[in-house]
């Protein structure tokens, strides 16, 4: 396979409702898609970076530039192009994992579409449907939070993740737990706490949570390990886990007992699979995180989450939880599950008309270095 042309597609997509976390409010996504044309056909990928560098260092504009200037030319120079080799070809560029993930995804999609193989099959998926949950942002009042959770439970979601931050933790949690005594609940702090929150975090044991996700800064592995000895609730890491090496280090240190895997955070689907394989071999449960992706990134996440080690429900909700109109066919909730696309590649089709209606900017990339 060989790259013939690459187009970067940037489109502003308003969210159905604002999503507030400890690092800010998202009202819309600044979506960046990678569209490759190869000698065997086309493929699509999504870069999960957001408009601002608030979740991690990367942001849409930076990912766009790095793709144009370095990543696409590096991959375009490969004469025997295969998705499995794209990661190594981009190795010279440090970081920019969401940008890399988007390009690798597009090449894999093209390759698998041409071969007639679904991404889930290629990755080693073992399920036709995956259990999903919903991630609920910080709301103006506790009553509104309980109301939102009730709405999602009525939709069919059986696992709810609540965003917490300093000033929005024990009280909202107490209210949601009182209203839903048996709901599978977990919390995510997005690295928002410091060491002085240790006692409060340990006290969350009373709520019977599935896990506490990323309470401290990404580099604070020792602090996470200390908290793990202080509370009975399992700790999960997200922002700290950038690669299979980070995963091994965190597990060896006892900094977590569950791992959140996000394609965009770890540099692509194949690194995500390596993390899954390491955890599976060590019987460490993993689950698939989300970054408010469109149908393109969502299809990739669903395929990944069909691997056997993904044992907790994913942060991959139905399309209607995010978008009034998605740019691919919608993912629809069936009970508390989403079906894994069976079609070749990502198994979804990008709708050019919807992109045009949303005012997408399509930029051809110069393939030369
Ligand atoms: O359903 O895609 C989703 C959202 C899941 O909470 C979610 N994502 O910290 O995990 C997170 C959070 C996030 C959102 C991270 C936006 C980065 C950007």
GROMACS .gro file of C-alpha atoms in nm, residues 28-29 58 63 107 179 234 273-274 302 334 348:
model
   12
   28UNK     CA    1  -1.815   2.211   2.129
   29UNK     CA    2  -1.540   1.997   1.985
   58UNK     CA    3  -0.181   1.848   2.287
   63UNK     CA    4  -0.184   1.832   1.615
  107UNK     CA    5  -0.410   0.394   0.741
  179UNK     CA    6  -3.097   0.841   4.482
  234UNK     CA    7  -0.964   0.043   4.336
  273UNK     CA    8  -0.362  -0.310   2.217
  274UNK     CA    9  -0.011  -0.356   2.362
  302UNK     CA   10  -1.588   0.027   2.020
  334UNK     CA   11  -2.921  -0.146   2.308
  348UNK     CA   12  -1.875   0.333   0.947
   0.00000   0.00000   0.00000
